[in-house]
Each structure stands twice: as structure tokens, then as C-alpha cells.
CSV table of C-alpha atoms in Angstrom, one decimal:
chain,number,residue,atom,x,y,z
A,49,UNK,CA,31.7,70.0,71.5
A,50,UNK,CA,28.3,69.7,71.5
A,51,UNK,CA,25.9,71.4,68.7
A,52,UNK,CA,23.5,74.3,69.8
A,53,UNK,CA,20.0,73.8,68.5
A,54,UNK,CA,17.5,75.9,66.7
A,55,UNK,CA,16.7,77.8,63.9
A,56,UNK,CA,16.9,81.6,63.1
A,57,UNK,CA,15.3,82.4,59.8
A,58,UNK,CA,16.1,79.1,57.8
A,59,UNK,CA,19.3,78.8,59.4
A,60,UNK,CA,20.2,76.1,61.7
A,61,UNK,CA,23.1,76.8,64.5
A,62,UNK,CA,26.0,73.9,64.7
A,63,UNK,CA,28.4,75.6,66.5
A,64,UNK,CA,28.1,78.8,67.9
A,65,UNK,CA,29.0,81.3,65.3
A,66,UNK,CA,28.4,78.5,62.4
A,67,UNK,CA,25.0,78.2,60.8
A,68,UNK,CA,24.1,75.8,57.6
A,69,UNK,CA,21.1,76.7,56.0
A,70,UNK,CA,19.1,76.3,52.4
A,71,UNK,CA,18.0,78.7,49.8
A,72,UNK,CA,15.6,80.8,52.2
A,73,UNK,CA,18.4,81.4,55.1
A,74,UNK,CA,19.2,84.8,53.7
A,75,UNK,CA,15.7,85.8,52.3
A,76,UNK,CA,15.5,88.3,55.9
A,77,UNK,CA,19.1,90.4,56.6
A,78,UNK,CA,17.3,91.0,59.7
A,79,UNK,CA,17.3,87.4,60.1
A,80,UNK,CA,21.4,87.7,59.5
A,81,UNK,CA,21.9,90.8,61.5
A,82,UNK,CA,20.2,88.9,64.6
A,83,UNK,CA,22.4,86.4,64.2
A,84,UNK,CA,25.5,88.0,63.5
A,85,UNK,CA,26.3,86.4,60.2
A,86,UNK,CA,29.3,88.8,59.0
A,87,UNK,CA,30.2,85.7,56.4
A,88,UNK,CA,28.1,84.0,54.3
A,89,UNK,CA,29.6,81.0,52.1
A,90,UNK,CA,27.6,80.3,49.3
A,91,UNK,CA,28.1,76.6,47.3
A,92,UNK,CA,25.7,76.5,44.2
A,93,UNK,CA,26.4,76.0,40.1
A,94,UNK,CA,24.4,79.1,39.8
A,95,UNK,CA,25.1,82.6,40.7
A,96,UNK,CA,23.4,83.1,44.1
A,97,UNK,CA,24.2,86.8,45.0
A,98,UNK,CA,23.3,88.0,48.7
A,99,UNK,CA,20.3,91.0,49.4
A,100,UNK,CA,21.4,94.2,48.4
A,101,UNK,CA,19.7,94.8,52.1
A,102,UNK,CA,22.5,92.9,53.7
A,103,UNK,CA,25.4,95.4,53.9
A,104,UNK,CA,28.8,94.4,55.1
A,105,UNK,CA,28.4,91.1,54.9
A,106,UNK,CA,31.1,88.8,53.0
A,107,UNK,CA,30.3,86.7,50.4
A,108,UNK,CA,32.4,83.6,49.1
A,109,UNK,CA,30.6,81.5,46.2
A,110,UNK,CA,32.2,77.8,45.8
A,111,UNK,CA,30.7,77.0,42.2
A,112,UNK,CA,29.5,73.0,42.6
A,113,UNK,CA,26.5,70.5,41.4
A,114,UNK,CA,24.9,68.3,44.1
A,115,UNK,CA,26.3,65.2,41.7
A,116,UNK,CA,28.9,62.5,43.1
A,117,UNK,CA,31.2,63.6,40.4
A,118,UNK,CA,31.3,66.8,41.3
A,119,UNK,CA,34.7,68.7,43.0
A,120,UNK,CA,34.2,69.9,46.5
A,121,UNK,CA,37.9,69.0,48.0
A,122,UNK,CA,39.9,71.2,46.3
A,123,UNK,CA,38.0,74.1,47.9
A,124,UNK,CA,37.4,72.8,51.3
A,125,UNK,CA,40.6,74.9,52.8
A,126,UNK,CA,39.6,77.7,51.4
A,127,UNK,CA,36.0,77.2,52.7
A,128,UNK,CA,37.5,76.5,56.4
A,129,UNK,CA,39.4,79.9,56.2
A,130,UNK,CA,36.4,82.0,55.2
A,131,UNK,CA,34.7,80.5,58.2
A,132,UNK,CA,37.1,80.4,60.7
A,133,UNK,CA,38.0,84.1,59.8
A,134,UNK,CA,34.9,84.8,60.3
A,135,UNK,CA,33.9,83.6,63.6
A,136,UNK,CA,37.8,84.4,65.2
A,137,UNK,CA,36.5,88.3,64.4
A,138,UNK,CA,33.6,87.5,66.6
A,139,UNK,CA,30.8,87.3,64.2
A,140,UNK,CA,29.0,84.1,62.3
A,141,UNK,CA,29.4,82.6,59.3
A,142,UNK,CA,26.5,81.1,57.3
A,143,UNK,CA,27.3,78.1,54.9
A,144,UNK,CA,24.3,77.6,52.2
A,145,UNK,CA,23.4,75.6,49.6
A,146,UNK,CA,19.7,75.2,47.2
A,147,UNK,CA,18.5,72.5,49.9
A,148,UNK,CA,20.6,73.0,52.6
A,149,UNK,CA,21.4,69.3,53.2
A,150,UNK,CA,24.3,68.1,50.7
A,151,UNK,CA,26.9,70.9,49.4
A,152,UNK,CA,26.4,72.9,52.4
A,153,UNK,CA,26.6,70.0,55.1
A,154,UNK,CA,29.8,68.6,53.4
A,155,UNK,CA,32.0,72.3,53.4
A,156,UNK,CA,30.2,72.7,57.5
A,157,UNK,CA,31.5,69.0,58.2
A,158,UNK,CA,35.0,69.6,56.6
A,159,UNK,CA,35.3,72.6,58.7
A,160,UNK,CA,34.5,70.7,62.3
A,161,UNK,CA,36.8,67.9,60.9
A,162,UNK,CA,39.4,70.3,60.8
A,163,UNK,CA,38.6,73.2,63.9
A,164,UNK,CA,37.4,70.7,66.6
A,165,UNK,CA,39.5,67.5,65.7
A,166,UNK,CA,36.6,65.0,64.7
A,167,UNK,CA,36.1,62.2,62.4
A,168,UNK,CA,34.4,62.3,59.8
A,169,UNK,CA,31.5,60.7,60.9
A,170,UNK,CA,31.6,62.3,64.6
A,171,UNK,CA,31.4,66.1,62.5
A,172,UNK,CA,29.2,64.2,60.3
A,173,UNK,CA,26.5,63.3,62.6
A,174,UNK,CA,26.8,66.7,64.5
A,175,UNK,CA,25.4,68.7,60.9
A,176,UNK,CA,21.7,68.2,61.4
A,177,UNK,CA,19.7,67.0,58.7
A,178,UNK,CA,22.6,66.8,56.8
A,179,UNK,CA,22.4,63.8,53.3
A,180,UNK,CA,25.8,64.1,51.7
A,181,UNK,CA,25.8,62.3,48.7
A,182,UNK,CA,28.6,59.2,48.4
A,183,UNK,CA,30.9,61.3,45.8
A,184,UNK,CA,31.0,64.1,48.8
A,185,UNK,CA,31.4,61.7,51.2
A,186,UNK,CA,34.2,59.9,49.7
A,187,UNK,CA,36.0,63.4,49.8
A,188,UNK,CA,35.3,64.1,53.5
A,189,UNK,CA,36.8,60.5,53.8
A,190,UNK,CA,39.9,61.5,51.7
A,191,UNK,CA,40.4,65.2,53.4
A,192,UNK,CA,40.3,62.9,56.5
A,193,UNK,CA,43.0,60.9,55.7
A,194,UNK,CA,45.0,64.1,54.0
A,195,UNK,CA,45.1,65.6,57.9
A,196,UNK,CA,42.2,67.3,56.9
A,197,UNK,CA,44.3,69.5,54.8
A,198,UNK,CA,44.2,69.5,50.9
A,199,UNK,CA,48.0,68.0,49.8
A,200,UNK,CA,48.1,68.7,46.1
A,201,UNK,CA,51.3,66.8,46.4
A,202,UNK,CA,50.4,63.6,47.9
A,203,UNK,CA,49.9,60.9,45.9
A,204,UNK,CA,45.8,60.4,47.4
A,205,UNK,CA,45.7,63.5,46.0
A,206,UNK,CA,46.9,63.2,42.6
A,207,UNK,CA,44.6,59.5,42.2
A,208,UNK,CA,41.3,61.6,43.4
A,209,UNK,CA,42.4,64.2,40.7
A,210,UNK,CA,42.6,61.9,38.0
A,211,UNK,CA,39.4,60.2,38.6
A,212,UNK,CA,37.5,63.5,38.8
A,213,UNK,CA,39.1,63.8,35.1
A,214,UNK,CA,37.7,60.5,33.5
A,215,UNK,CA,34.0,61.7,34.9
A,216,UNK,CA,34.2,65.3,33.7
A,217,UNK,CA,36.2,64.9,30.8
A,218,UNK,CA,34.2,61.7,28.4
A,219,UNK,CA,36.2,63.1,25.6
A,220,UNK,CA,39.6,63.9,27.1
A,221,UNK,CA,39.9,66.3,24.7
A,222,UNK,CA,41.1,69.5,26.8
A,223,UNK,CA,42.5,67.5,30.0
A,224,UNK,CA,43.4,70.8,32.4
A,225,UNK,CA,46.8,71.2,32.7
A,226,UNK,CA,47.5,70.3,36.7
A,227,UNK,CA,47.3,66.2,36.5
A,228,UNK,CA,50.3,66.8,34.4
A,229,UNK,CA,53.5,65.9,36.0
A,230,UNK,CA,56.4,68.2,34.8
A,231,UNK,CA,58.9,66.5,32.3
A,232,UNK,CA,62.2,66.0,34.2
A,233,UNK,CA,63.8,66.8,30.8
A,234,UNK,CA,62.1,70.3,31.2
A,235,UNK,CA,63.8,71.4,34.7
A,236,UNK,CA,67.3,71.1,36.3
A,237,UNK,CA,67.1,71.0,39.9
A,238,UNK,CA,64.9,68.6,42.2
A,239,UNK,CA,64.7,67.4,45.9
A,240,UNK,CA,67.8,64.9,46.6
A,241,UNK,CA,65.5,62.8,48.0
A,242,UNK,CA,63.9,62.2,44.7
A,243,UNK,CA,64.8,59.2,42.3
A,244,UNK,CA,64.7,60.2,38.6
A,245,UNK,CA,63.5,57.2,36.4
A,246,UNK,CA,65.1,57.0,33.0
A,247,UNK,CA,64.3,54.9,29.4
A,248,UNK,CA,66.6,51.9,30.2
A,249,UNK,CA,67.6,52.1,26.2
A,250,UNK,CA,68.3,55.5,25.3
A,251,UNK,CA,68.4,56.7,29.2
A,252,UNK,CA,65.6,59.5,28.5
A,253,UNK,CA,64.6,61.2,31.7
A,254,UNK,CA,61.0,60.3,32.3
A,255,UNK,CA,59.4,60.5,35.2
A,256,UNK,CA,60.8,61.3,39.1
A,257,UNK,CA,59.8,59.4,42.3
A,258,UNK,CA,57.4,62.0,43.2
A,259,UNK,CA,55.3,60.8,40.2
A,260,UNK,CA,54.0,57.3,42.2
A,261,UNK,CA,51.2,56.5,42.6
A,262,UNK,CA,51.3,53.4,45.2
A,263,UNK,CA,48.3,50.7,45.6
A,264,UNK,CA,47.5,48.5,48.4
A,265,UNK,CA,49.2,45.2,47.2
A,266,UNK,CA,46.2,42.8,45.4
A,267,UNK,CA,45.6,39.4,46.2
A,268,UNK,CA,48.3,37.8,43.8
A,269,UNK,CA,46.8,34.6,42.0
A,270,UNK,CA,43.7,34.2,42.9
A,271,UNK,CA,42.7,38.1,41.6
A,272,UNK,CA,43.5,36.4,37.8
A,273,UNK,CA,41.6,33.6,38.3
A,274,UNK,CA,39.0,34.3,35.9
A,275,UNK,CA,41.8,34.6,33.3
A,276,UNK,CA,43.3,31.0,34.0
A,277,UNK,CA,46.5,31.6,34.2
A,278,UNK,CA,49.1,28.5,34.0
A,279,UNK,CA,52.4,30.5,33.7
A,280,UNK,CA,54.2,29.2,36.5
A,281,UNK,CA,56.4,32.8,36.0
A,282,UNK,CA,52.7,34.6,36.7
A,283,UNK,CA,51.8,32.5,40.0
A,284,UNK,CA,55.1,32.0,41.7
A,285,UNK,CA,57.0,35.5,42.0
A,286,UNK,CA,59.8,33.2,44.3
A,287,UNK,CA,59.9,36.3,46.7
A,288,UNK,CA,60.5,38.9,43.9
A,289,UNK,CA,58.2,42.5,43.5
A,290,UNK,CA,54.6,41.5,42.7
A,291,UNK,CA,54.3,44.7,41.2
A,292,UNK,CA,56.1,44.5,38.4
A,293,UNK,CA,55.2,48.0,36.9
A,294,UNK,CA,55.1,52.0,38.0
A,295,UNK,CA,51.6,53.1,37.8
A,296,UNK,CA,52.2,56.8,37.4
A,297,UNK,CA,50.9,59.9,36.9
A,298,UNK,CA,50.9,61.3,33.4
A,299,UNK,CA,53.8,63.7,32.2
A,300,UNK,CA,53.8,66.3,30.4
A,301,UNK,CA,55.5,63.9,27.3
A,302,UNK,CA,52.6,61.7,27.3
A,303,UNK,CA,49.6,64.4,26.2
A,304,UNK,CA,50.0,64.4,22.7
A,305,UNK,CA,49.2,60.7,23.1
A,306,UNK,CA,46.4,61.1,25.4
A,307,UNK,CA,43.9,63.2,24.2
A,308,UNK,CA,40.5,61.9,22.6
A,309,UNK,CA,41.7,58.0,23.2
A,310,UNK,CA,40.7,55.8,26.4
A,311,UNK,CA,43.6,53.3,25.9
A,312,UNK,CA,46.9,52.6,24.4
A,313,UNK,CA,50.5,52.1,24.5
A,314,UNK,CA,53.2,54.6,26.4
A,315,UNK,CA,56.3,54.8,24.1
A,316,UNK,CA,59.6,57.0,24.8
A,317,UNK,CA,59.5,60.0,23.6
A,318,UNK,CA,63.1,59.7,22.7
A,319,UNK,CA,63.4,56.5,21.0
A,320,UNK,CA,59.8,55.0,20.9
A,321,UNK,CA,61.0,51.9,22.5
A,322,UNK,CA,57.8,50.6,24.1
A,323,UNK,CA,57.4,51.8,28.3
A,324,UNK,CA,54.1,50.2,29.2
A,325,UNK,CA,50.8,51.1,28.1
A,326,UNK,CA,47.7,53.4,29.8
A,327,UNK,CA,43.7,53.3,30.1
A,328,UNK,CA,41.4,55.6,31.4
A,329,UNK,CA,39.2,52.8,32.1
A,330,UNK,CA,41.8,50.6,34.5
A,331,UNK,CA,44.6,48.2,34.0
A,332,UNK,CA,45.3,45.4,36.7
A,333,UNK,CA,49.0,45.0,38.3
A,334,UNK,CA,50.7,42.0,38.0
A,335,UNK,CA,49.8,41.9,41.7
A,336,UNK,CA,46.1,41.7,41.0
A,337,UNK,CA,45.2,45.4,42.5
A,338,UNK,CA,43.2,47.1,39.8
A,339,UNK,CA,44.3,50.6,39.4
A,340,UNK,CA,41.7,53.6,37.8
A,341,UNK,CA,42.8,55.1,35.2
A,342,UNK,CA,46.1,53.6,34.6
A,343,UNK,CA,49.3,55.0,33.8
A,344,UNK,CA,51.8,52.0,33.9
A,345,UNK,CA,55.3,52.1,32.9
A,346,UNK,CA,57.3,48.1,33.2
A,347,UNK,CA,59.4,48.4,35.6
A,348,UNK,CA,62.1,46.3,33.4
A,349,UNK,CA,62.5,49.2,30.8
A,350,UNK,CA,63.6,52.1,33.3
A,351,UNK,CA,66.6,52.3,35.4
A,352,UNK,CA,66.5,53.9,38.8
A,353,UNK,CA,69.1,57.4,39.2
A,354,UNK,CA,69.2,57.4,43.0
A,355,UNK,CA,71.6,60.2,43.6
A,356,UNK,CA,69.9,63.5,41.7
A,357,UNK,CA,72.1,67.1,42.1
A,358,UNK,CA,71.2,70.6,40.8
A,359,UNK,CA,71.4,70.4,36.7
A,360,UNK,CA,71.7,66.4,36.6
A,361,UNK,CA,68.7,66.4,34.3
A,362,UNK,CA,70.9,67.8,31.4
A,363,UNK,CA,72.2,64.4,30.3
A,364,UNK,CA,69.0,63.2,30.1
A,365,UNK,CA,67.5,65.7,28.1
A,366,UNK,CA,66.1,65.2,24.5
């Protein structure tokens, strides 16, 4: 695959039928009708509407900062389908941005990750001029390791999610509804592959396998070695789980306790016996991985249901 070169009225060609371009690519619809843009893909935080001299052309705006915090992901699949609709009618899409370097380069190097097979830095490097900045790139690296498709579902996912909440959301005040997990207690059928996890004391349903958020294992010991730990219990785990809590994400149970505070304890709904505890800021496993934000639930005060059929929730319910 190799990138065609030069410029048509602002616009810069990276494949044929893809152009990226700034602010000034669609001053001229001549410009656009010489190029055969039928598509053009707008990502700025302001409204950015096309020439009213540039007749049937479609317009897609992706509303987005050029800030590290800012949420690109979510939308790259929709970004890749506008494009790719575009160019498999025969005509080209054009994907702009204010500067033409950041926002726009990120969506045009999702969508070569994703039509021509590359890595990230191989469709990278093929965007001319292109300067992503690190909280783009991070999510180029993340769509990479999704299959360069966008897996609500997967637990990368769901841990990308929640960090976007701590940045946008200082207050956590009004967290948006979709980082919360549904409360078993709430719905009676599930995937028999799933394990329901249940309040060891007053067997609660709360929380399903689903909910997981796995780390990379930490380095044991020697990651609390600034706290001096003695405990021979704390160095020596004698072949047990290092992890010795779920970190989670939340459920719909834990919101009222959530909202406008950055730390505390996770209690059962049911009986208030204590779970574990929470920060937005991070917790450390017992294995020495530090996990952003933290939702961690001992693994001591649940007990595993392996074996889940349509309706088993009602047992568990409050």
C-alpha cells in the first residue's frame, strides 16, 4: 500500500479516494468536485458546516477537542464506515479537522489500521504530517489491540471508559449511565458461561463474571517496599492468588455511593456488611499492580455461583 502524494486544494491524498486535510480543504467545492470527495468527515468541538456551493456531498461531524482527554474511540467505527462507504461507491472521502494534523490524522489512521491491515505505527507513518497527541495515540494503540474494532464489552474497553470518566467528570456528580454494570438482582437470565458473584453473608447477587476487570500481575513484594511491610502473610502468598481482590466495574448498586466523593468503602446493599472499598484516584492489589480508578471487592466476602440458568437471579434478589 503505498500512499499517493500531493495536494488538491488543502487536501492531501493517502490513499486513493482518502484525503486528510485542515480548515481550508473545503473553502473551493471545485476543489472537492475535482477530487471527487462525495464524503466529507468533519471532527471539530465546533459546528463546522460544509459550503452551501457543495451540493450532494455527505457530511458526518465527530464533535471532539484536540486534548489527550478527549474521546475519539468510541466513534472510530463509525468514522471507518462513512469512509469506506464512501470510497466502495467510487467516490472520495475527505477527513478534516481545524489544523489538519491531530483529530483528523487519528480517525484517517484508524481507518488504514482497519481497511489495509496495518499497525498502528505502519498506518501511522503513512498520514503525512500527521502529530497525534499521546491521549489519541493511546486510543489508536487500544483500537489496535481491540482488532481494530470498538468492543464495548471487553474489559480494555470498559478500563478506557472509566478513565475518560475521572478526566471529564472532576465532580462525579452526573457519571453517564453506560460505565454502569447492570445489577444481577435487576435481570433473570444471563450467558451460562457467566459466574454470578454473591455477598458471602446474606448471599446478595452482586456482580457477574463479565464485570472483571483483569490486570497484568504486579511485581509482589518488592512493589510495597516503600511501605515496609513485615507481615510474613503479605510477602509469602505459599502459592496462593496474589490477587486477593476483584477489581470491578461499578454496578448499578454502587451509584448512590459514588457520586461527588473520590474514595470510600463498598458495602452490600443488602446487609451493609463491608465488600471492599473504591477510589477514583487508584488502589494497589495485594499483588502490587496499581489499578486506575479502583473498584475492589475482597475476594474473601463473595462466593462464586458457577452454574447460572434462566431466572437463577431470583434467590438472590433484594
Amino acid at each position: 500500500m503505498a500512499a499517493e502524494g500531493g495536494h488538491r486544494g488543502g487536501m492531501v491524498a493517502v490513499l486513493p479516494g482518502l484525503y486528510v486535510g485542515g480548515a481550508e480543504s473545503c473553502s473551493s467545492p471545485e476543489a472537492l468536485a475535482a477530487a471527487g470527495v462525495v464524503a466529507v468527515l468533519t471532527v471539530d468541538a465546533e459546528e463546522a458546516p460544509l459550503p452551501a456551493a457543495a451540493p450532494g456531498v455527505r457530511a458526518l461531524q465527530v464533535r471532539a477537542r484536540d486534548e489527550p482527554g478527549a474521546d475519539l474511540l468510541s466513534r472510530l467505527d463509525d468514522c471507518a464506515a462513512f469512509i469506506g462507504a464512501a470510497r466502495a461507491a467510487g467516490g472520495a472521502a475527505l477527513v478534516r479537522c481545524p489544523a489538519g494534523v491531530s483529530r483528523s490524522a487519528t480517525v484517517v489512521t484508524a481507518y488504514l489500521m482497519k481497511s489495509e491491515g496495518l499497525r498502528w505505527e505502519e498506518a501511522y507513518a503513512a498520514v503525512k504530517a500527521a502529530k497525534v497527541n499521546p491521549g489519541f495515540e493511546g486510543q489508536l494503540k487500544l483500537y489496535e489491540a481491540m482488532g481494530c474494532a470498538v468492543d464495548t464489552s471487553s474489559a480494555l474497553y470498559k478500563r478506557y471508559r472509566l478513565q475518560m470518566v475521572t478526566e471529564r467528570y472532576p465532580e462525579l456528580q452526573d457519571l453517564p449511565r453506560e460505565v454502569f454494570a447492570v445489577d444481577p438482582t435487576s435481570i433473570c437470565q444471563t450467558s451460562n458461561m457467566e459466574v454470578l458473584y454473591r455477598c458471602r453473608k446474606c448471599r446478595r447477587a452482586l456482580f457477574r463474571s463479565s464485570s472483571i476487570l483483569s490486570h497484568t500481575e504486579g511485581s509482589g513484594p518488592t512493589a510495597f517496599a516503600h511501605k515496609r511491610i513485615t507481615d510474613s502473610t503479605q510477602l509469602h502468598h505459599h502459592g496462593r492468588d496474589k490477587c486477593t481482590s476483584y477489581f470491578i466495574e461499578p454496578v448499578q448498586w454502587m451509584e448512590p455511593v459514588l457520586l461527588g466523593v473520590m474514595e470510600g468503602q463498598l458495602l452490600c446493599p443488602k446487609c451493609t456488611s463491608k465488600l471492599g472499598s473504591f477510589s477514583w484516584r487508584g488502589e494497589q492489589c495485594s499483588c502490587g499492580r496499581w489499578v486506575t480508578p479502583a473498584f475492589q471487592i475482597h475476594k474473601s466476602r463473595v462466593d462464586e455461583v458457577k452454574t447460572l440458568s434462566v431466572c437463577d437471579f431470583q434467590a438472590a434478589k433484594t
